[in-house]
Amino acid sequence: MANGHGHAPAARSGVTPQGCCLAVLLTGSLGQAFTSSSVSTDRFPDRARSVRARHPAVLAGSAAAPSSSLAATWTLRPEALAGLALSLGAARGARGARGARARVALCRALPYGIAVLGTGSTAPETVVSNDDLSEVMETTDEWITQRTGIRRRHVLQPEESLVSLSVKAAKKALKDAQLAPEDVDLLIHATSTPDDLFGSGPQVASLLGAERATAFDLTAACSGFVFALVTAAQYVRSGAFKNVLVVGADCLSRFVDWSDRSTCVLFGDGAGAMVITQTEASKD
């Protein structure tokens, strides 16, 4: 019988773990009870018959049940369970492949595809090395390097802003893409440390000269740039915008505790940008 967690104790029942999986397949419920040599399918006879029809070597049916009863008992054949597992695994793999093809077909069914036109990045000029940190806290270059692989980090000066850093990276990306700021339809600013509580994206667009662009911030910590890129791709593929500028920037140096050597050694400041544009769906 099934235990309190819905799993049949194999040691007492004599049913292998694969048998438990088969019971789940037949009954659709982990809580369905079964004996040491059979699976009861009172509630799901059609499913049991379907499985038996597809895998006759695995299930041996009892005498035909009376037409007035939906109950049926199927005896597990352990020697055939391995074959069933392989068969089910192949079927699942085929379904996964079909799903992948369906997703590709869905992308191709959208009006447009995306292409990367250009990239750009920048970092503040001020550099703080591990040796610099060792002068203000109990640490060494060797200690930090062995644990993180980091030897130096770039840090914004008090008079500098995240917006100005973002603009520099954006300009490099536009130059690489051979686009003018006026060509940008949407600007997504991925950051966890904006200069403005209400978002710094619109300021970046303004200073960049992207007067036509819709602009907003997106906050998703370390994965912010990836989320921003996926978001931009959806806008472009749907036809809502043609040229999108994605900027990822952070100035974590302003938020870390510089007396805590376990965290402050990990972070620096910088910005990166990418321009994506609309293309034919077949060239997505």
Short mmCIF file of C-alpha atoms in Angstrom, two decimals:
data_model
loop_
_atom_site.label_atom_id
_atom_site.label_comp_id
_atom_site.label_asym_id
_atom_site.label_seq_id
_atom_site.Cartn_x
_atom_site.Cartn_y
_atom_site.Cartn_z
CA MET A 1 0.00 0.00 0.00
CA ALA A 2 1.11 3.58 -0.49
CA ASN A 3 2.69 5.26 2.50
CA GLY A 4 1.74 8.63 3.97
CA HIS A 5 3.79 10.47 1.35
CA GLY A 6 2.05 8.76 -1.50
CA HIS A 7 4.98 6.46 -2.41
CA ALA A 8 4.83 2.68 -2.21
CA PRO A 9 7.57 1.25 0.04
CA ALA A 10 9.50 -0.91 -2.42
CA ALA A 11 11.12 -3.07 0.27
CA ARG A 12 7.77 -4.35 1.55
CA SER A 13 5.75 -4.31 -1.63
CA GLY A 14 8.27 -5.90 -3.95
CA VAL A 15 7.54 -3.27 -6.60
CA THR A 16 10.57 -1.54 -8.07
CA PRO A 17 10.81 2.27 -8.26
CA GLN A 18 10.09 1.92 -11.97
CA GLY A 19 6.92 0.11 -10.97
CA CYS A 20 5.94 3.02 -8.78
CA CYS A 21 6.43 5.32 -11.76
CA LEU A 22 4.25 3.04 -13.84
CA ALA A 23 1.56 3.11 -11.16
CA VAL A 24 1.59 6.88 -11.33
CA LEU A 25 1.31 6.69 -15.09
CA LEU A 26 -1.69 4.37 -14.86
CA THR A 27 -3.61 6.01 -12.06
CA GLY A 28 -2.57 9.61 -12.30
CA SER A 29 -2.22 9.79 -8.52
CA LEU A 30 0.66 9.14 -6.17
CA GLY A 31 -1.89 8.34 -3.51
CA GLN A 32 -3.39 5.42 -5.47
CA ALA A 33 -2.82 2.19 -3.50
CA PHE A 34 -1.42 -0.91 -5.15
CA THR A 35 -0.37 -4.38 -4.01
CA SER A 36 2.95 -6.14 -4.35
CA SER A 37 2.13 -7.49 -7.78
CA SER A 38 -0.62 -5.42 -9.26
CA VAL A 39 -1.94 -1.93 -9.85
CA SER A 40 -5.57 -1.08 -9.25
CA THR A 41 -7.06 1.13 -11.94
CA ASP A 42 -10.59 1.53 -10.66
CA ARG A 43 -10.61 5.24 -11.32
CA PHE A 44 -8.69 5.32 -14.60
CA PRO A 45 -9.55 2.20 -16.63
CA ASP A 46 -9.35 3.93 -20.00
CA ARG A 47 -5.84 5.13 -19.28
CA ALA A 48 -4.79 1.66 -18.17
CA ARG A 49 -6.22 0.05 -21.29
CA SER A 50 -4.49 2.64 -23.44
CA VAL A 51 -1.13 1.91 -21.84
CA ARG A 52 -1.69 -1.82 -22.12
CA ALA A 53 -2.50 -1.48 -25.81
CA ARG A 54 0.73 0.43 -26.43
CA HIS A 55 2.90 -1.70 -24.15
CA PRO A 56 1.45 -5.23 -24.02
CA ALA A 57 4.76 -6.71 -22.86
CA VAL A 58 4.64 -4.73 -19.64
CA LEU A 59 1.11 -5.29 -18.42
CA ALA A 60 -0.65 -8.60 -18.21
CA GLY A 61 -4.39 -8.13 -17.84
CA SER A 62 -6.55 -10.19 -15.58
CA ALA A 63 -9.71 -11.81 -16.88
CA ALA A 64 -11.95 -9.35 -18.60
CA ALA A 65 -13.88 -7.34 -16.08
CA PRO A 66 -17.68 -7.48 -16.21
CA SER A 67 -19.17 -4.77 -18.36
CA SER A 68 -20.90 -3.36 -15.29
CA SER A 69 -17.57 -2.69 -13.60
CA LEU A 70 -14.87 -0.22 -14.55
CA ALA A 71 -12.36 -1.94 -12.30
CA ALA A 72 -9.35 -3.71 -13.79
CA THR A 73 -6.18 -5.14 -12.34
CA TRP A 74 -2.92 -5.27 -14.23
CA THR A 75 0.07 -7.29 -13.10
CA LEU A 76 3.46 -5.60 -13.44
CA ARG A 77 6.12 -7.46 -15.36
CA PRO A 78 9.39 -6.17 -13.89
CA GLU A 79 11.50 -7.64 -16.68
CA ALA A 80 9.76 -5.37 -19.18
CA LEU A 81 9.88 -2.18 -17.13
CA ALA A 82 13.27 -1.18 -18.52
CA GLY A 83 11.88 -1.32 -22.04
CA LEU A 84 8.90 0.78 -21.01
CA ALA A 85 11.18 3.34 -19.41
CA LEU A 86 13.20 3.63 -22.62
CA SER A 87 10.02 3.87 -24.67
CA LEU A 88 8.53 6.55 -22.45
CA GLY A 89 11.83 8.46 -22.40
CA ALA A 90 11.97 8.40 -26.20
CA ALA A 91 8.38 9.63 -26.38
CA ARG A 92 9.13 12.44 -23.94
CA GLY A 93 12.20 13.40 -25.97
CA ALA A 94 10.12 13.44 -29.14
CA ARG A 95 7.56 15.69 -27.45
CA GLY A 96 10.38 17.99 -26.33
CA ALA A 97 11.73 18.16 -29.88
CA ARG A 98 8.25 18.92 -31.21
CA GLY A 99 7.88 21.64 -28.58
CA ALA A 100 11.19 23.19 -29.58
CA ARG A 101 10.18 23.14 -33.24
CA ALA A 102 6.85 24.69 -32.29
CA ARG A 103 8.60 27.50 -30.45
CA VAL A 104 10.85 28.13 -33.45
CA ALA A 105 7.79 28.11 -35.69
CA LEU A 106 6.09 30.60 -33.37
CA CYS A 107 9.07 32.97 -33.59
CA ARG A 108 9.03 32.66 -37.36
CA ALA A 109 5.31 33.34 -37.37
CA LEU A 110 5.92 36.73 -35.75
CA PRO A 111 6.13 39.69 -38.14
CA TYR A 112 9.84 40.37 -37.61
CA GLY A 113 13.11 39.01 -36.30
CA ILE A 114 15.93 40.76 -34.47
CA ALA A 115 19.57 41.47 -35.27
CA VAL A 116 22.37 42.94 -33.17
CA LEU A 117 23.77 46.06 -34.81
CA GLY A 118 26.36 47.24 -32.30
CA THR A 119 27.72 47.14 -28.78
CA GLY A 120 29.64 49.45 -26.49
CA SER A 121 30.95 49.56 -22.93
CA THR A 122 32.74 51.85 -20.52
CA ALA A 123 34.03 52.01 -16.95
CA PRO A 124 35.09 54.87 -14.66
CA GLU A 125 38.72 55.99 -14.83
CA THR A 126 39.24 55.62 -11.08
CA VAL A 127 40.63 52.19 -10.22
CA VAL A 128 40.80 50.60 -6.76
CA SER A 129 43.22 47.68 -6.57
CA ASN A 130 43.38 44.92 -4.00
CA ASP A 131 46.50 46.54 -2.57
CA ASP A 132 44.54 49.77 -2.11
CA LEU A 133 41.92 47.91 -0.12
CA SER A 134 44.56 46.25 2.04
CA GLU A 135 45.51 49.72 3.31
CA VAL A 136 42.04 50.38 4.76
CA MET A 137 40.95 46.90 5.88
CA GLU A 138 42.39 43.59 6.97
CA THR A 139 42.90 41.86 3.64
CA THR A 140 45.57 41.16 1.03
CA ASP A 141 45.78 40.93 -2.73
CA GLU A 142 46.46 37.20 -2.39
CA TRP A 143 43.41 36.63 -0.16
CA ILE A 144 41.05 38.40 -2.58
CA THR A 145 42.52 36.95 -5.76
CA GLN A 146 42.44 33.37 -4.52
CA ARG A 147 38.78 33.63 -3.54
CA THR A 148 37.36 35.81 -6.31
CA GLY A 149 39.88 36.16 -9.14
CA ILE A 150 39.43 39.94 -8.87
CA ARG A 151 42.49 42.20 -8.76
CA ARG A 152 40.96 45.64 -9.38
CA ARG A 153 37.63 47.38 -9.74
CA HIS A 154 36.51 50.66 -11.37
CA VAL A 155 34.70 53.13 -9.13
CA LEU A 156 32.69 56.28 -9.87
CA GLN A 157 33.85 59.52 -8.30
CA PRO A 158 31.30 61.49 -6.21
CA GLU A 159 30.87 64.09 -8.96
CA GLU A 160 30.19 61.42 -11.59
CA SER A 161 26.78 59.86 -12.24
CA LEU A 162 25.42 56.55 -13.45
CA VAL A 163 23.54 58.44 -16.16
CA SER A 164 26.75 59.89 -17.60
CA LEU A 165 28.35 56.44 -17.55
CA SER A 166 25.32 54.96 -19.34
CA VAL A 167 25.40 57.68 -21.98
CA LYS A 168 29.05 56.94 -22.78
CA ALA A 169 28.33 53.24 -23.32
CA ALA A 170 25.22 54.05 -25.37
CA LYS A 171 27.14 56.43 -27.65
CA LYS A 172 29.73 53.73 -28.35
CA ALA A 173 27.01 51.23 -29.19
CA LEU A 174 25.27 53.67 -31.56
CA LYS A 175 28.57 54.46 -33.25
CA ASP A 176 29.25 50.75 -33.69
CA ALA A 177 25.74 50.31 -35.11
CA GLN A 178 26.13 53.38 -37.36
CA LEU A 179 22.89 54.83 -36.06
CA ALA A 180 22.03 58.33 -34.88
CA PRO A 181 20.32 58.95 -31.52
CA GLU A 182 17.23 60.07 -33.44
CA ASP A 183 16.94 56.56 -34.89
CA VAL A 184 16.32 55.01 -31.46
CA ASP A 185 12.68 54.12 -30.84
CA LEU A 186 13.05 52.57 -27.38
CA LEU A 187 15.68 52.72 -24.64
CA ILE A 188 15.66 50.17 -21.82
CA HIS A 189 17.94 51.00 -18.91
CA ALA A 190 18.75 47.92 -16.80
CA THR A 191 20.04 48.95 -13.39
CA SER A 192 19.64 48.29 -9.69
CA THR A 193 21.32 51.56 -8.70
CA PRO A 194 19.64 54.45 -10.58
CA ASP A 195 20.56 58.05 -9.85
CA ASP A 196 16.88 58.87 -9.63
CA LEU A 197 14.32 56.95 -7.60
CA PHE A 198 11.89 57.24 -10.51
CA GLY A 199 14.37 55.78 -12.99
CA SER A 200 17.36 57.08 -14.95
CA GLY A 201 16.42 55.76 -18.41
CA PRO A 202 14.60 58.93 -19.54
CA GLN A 203 17.61 61.04 -18.47
CA VAL A 204 19.92 58.79 -20.48
CA ALA A 205 17.70 59.17 -23.54
CA SER A 206 17.55 62.95 -23.09
CA LEU A 207 21.31 63.43 -22.73
CA LEU A 208 21.89 61.04 -25.62
CA GLY A 209 19.63 63.09 -27.88
CA ALA A 210 17.21 60.21 -28.47
CA GLU A 211 14.23 62.55 -28.53
CA ARG A 212 11.90 60.06 -30.23
CA ALA A 213 12.63 57.21 -27.85
CA THR A 214 10.36 55.79 -25.20
CA ALA A 215 12.58 55.11 -22.16
CA PHE A 216 12.22 53.26 -18.88
CA ASP A 217 14.24 51.41 -16.25
CA LEU A 218 14.19 47.67 -15.62
CA THR A 219 15.50 46.23 -12.35
CA ALA A 220 16.48 42.56 -12.10
CA ALA A 221 19.85 42.67 -10.30
CA CYS A 222 22.59 40.55 -11.92
CA SER A 223 20.30 39.33 -14.70
CA GLY A 224 18.97 42.81 -15.51
CA PHE A 225 20.68 43.13 -18.89
CA VAL A 226 19.40 39.71 -19.99
CA PHE A 227 15.84 40.59 -19.01
CA ALA A 228 16.17 43.93 -20.79
CA LEU A 229 17.46 42.26 -23.95
CA VAL A 230 14.61 39.74 -23.98
CA THR A 231 12.10 42.53 -23.38
CA ALA A 232 13.59 44.56 -26.23
CA ALA A 233 13.47 41.54 -28.53
CA GLN A 234 9.76 41.10 -27.87
CA TYR A 235 9.05 44.73 -28.72
CA VAL A 236 10.98 44.41 -31.98
CA ARG A 237 9.59 41.02 -33.03
CA SER A 238 6.03 42.23 -32.53
CA GLY A 239 6.62 45.26 -34.73
CA ALA A 240 6.06 47.81 -31.97
CA PHE A 241 9.56 49.30 -32.34
CA LYS A 242 12.32 49.04 -34.94
CA ASN A 243 15.52 50.13 -33.16
CA VAL A 244 16.02 49.48 -29.46
CA LEU A 245 18.97 50.51 -27.30
CA VAL A 246 19.56 48.32 -24.25
CA VAL A 247 21.85 49.69 -21.54
CA GLY A 248 23.02 47.78 -18.49
CA ALA A 249 24.72 49.91 -15.84
CA ASP A 250 25.37 49.92 -12.10
CA CYS A 251 27.32 51.89 -9.50
CA LEU A 252 27.34 49.39 -6.66
CA SER A 253 30.34 51.10 -5.08
CA ARG A 254 27.92 53.63 -3.61
CA PHE A 255 25.95 50.99 -1.75
CA VAL A 256 28.47 48.48 -0.43
CA ASP A 257 29.93 48.59 3.07
CA TRP A 258 33.60 49.37 2.46
CA SER A 259 34.50 48.04 5.89
CA ASP A 260 33.14 44.57 5.07
CA ARG A 261 35.86 42.70 3.21
CA SER A 262 33.53 39.80 2.42
CA THR A 263 31.37 41.95 0.10
CA CYS A 264 33.07 45.20 -0.89
CA VAL A 265 35.86 43.41 -2.78
CA LEU A 266 33.30 41.94 -5.20
CA PHE A 267 31.74 45.03 -6.75
CA GLY A 268 32.68 47.82 -9.11
CA ASP A 269 30.97 50.25 -11.49
CA GLY A 270 30.46 50.09 -15.24
CA ALA A 271 28.05 50.18 -18.17
CA GLY A 272 27.44 48.21 -21.34
CA ALA A 273 25.04 48.81 -24.23
CA MET A 274 23.63 46.96 -27.24
CA VAL A 275 21.59 48.10 -30.22
CA ILE A 276 19.14 45.63 -31.72
CA THR A 277 17.06 46.25 -34.79
CA GLN A 278 14.22 44.80 -36.76
CA THR A 279 15.00 42.27 -39.47
CA GLU A 280 13.22 39.71 -41.60
CA ALA A 281 11.74 36.85 -39.61
CA SER A 282 13.76 34.35 -41.62
CA LYS A 283 16.97 36.10 -40.49
CA ASP A 284 16.02 36.26 -36.82
#
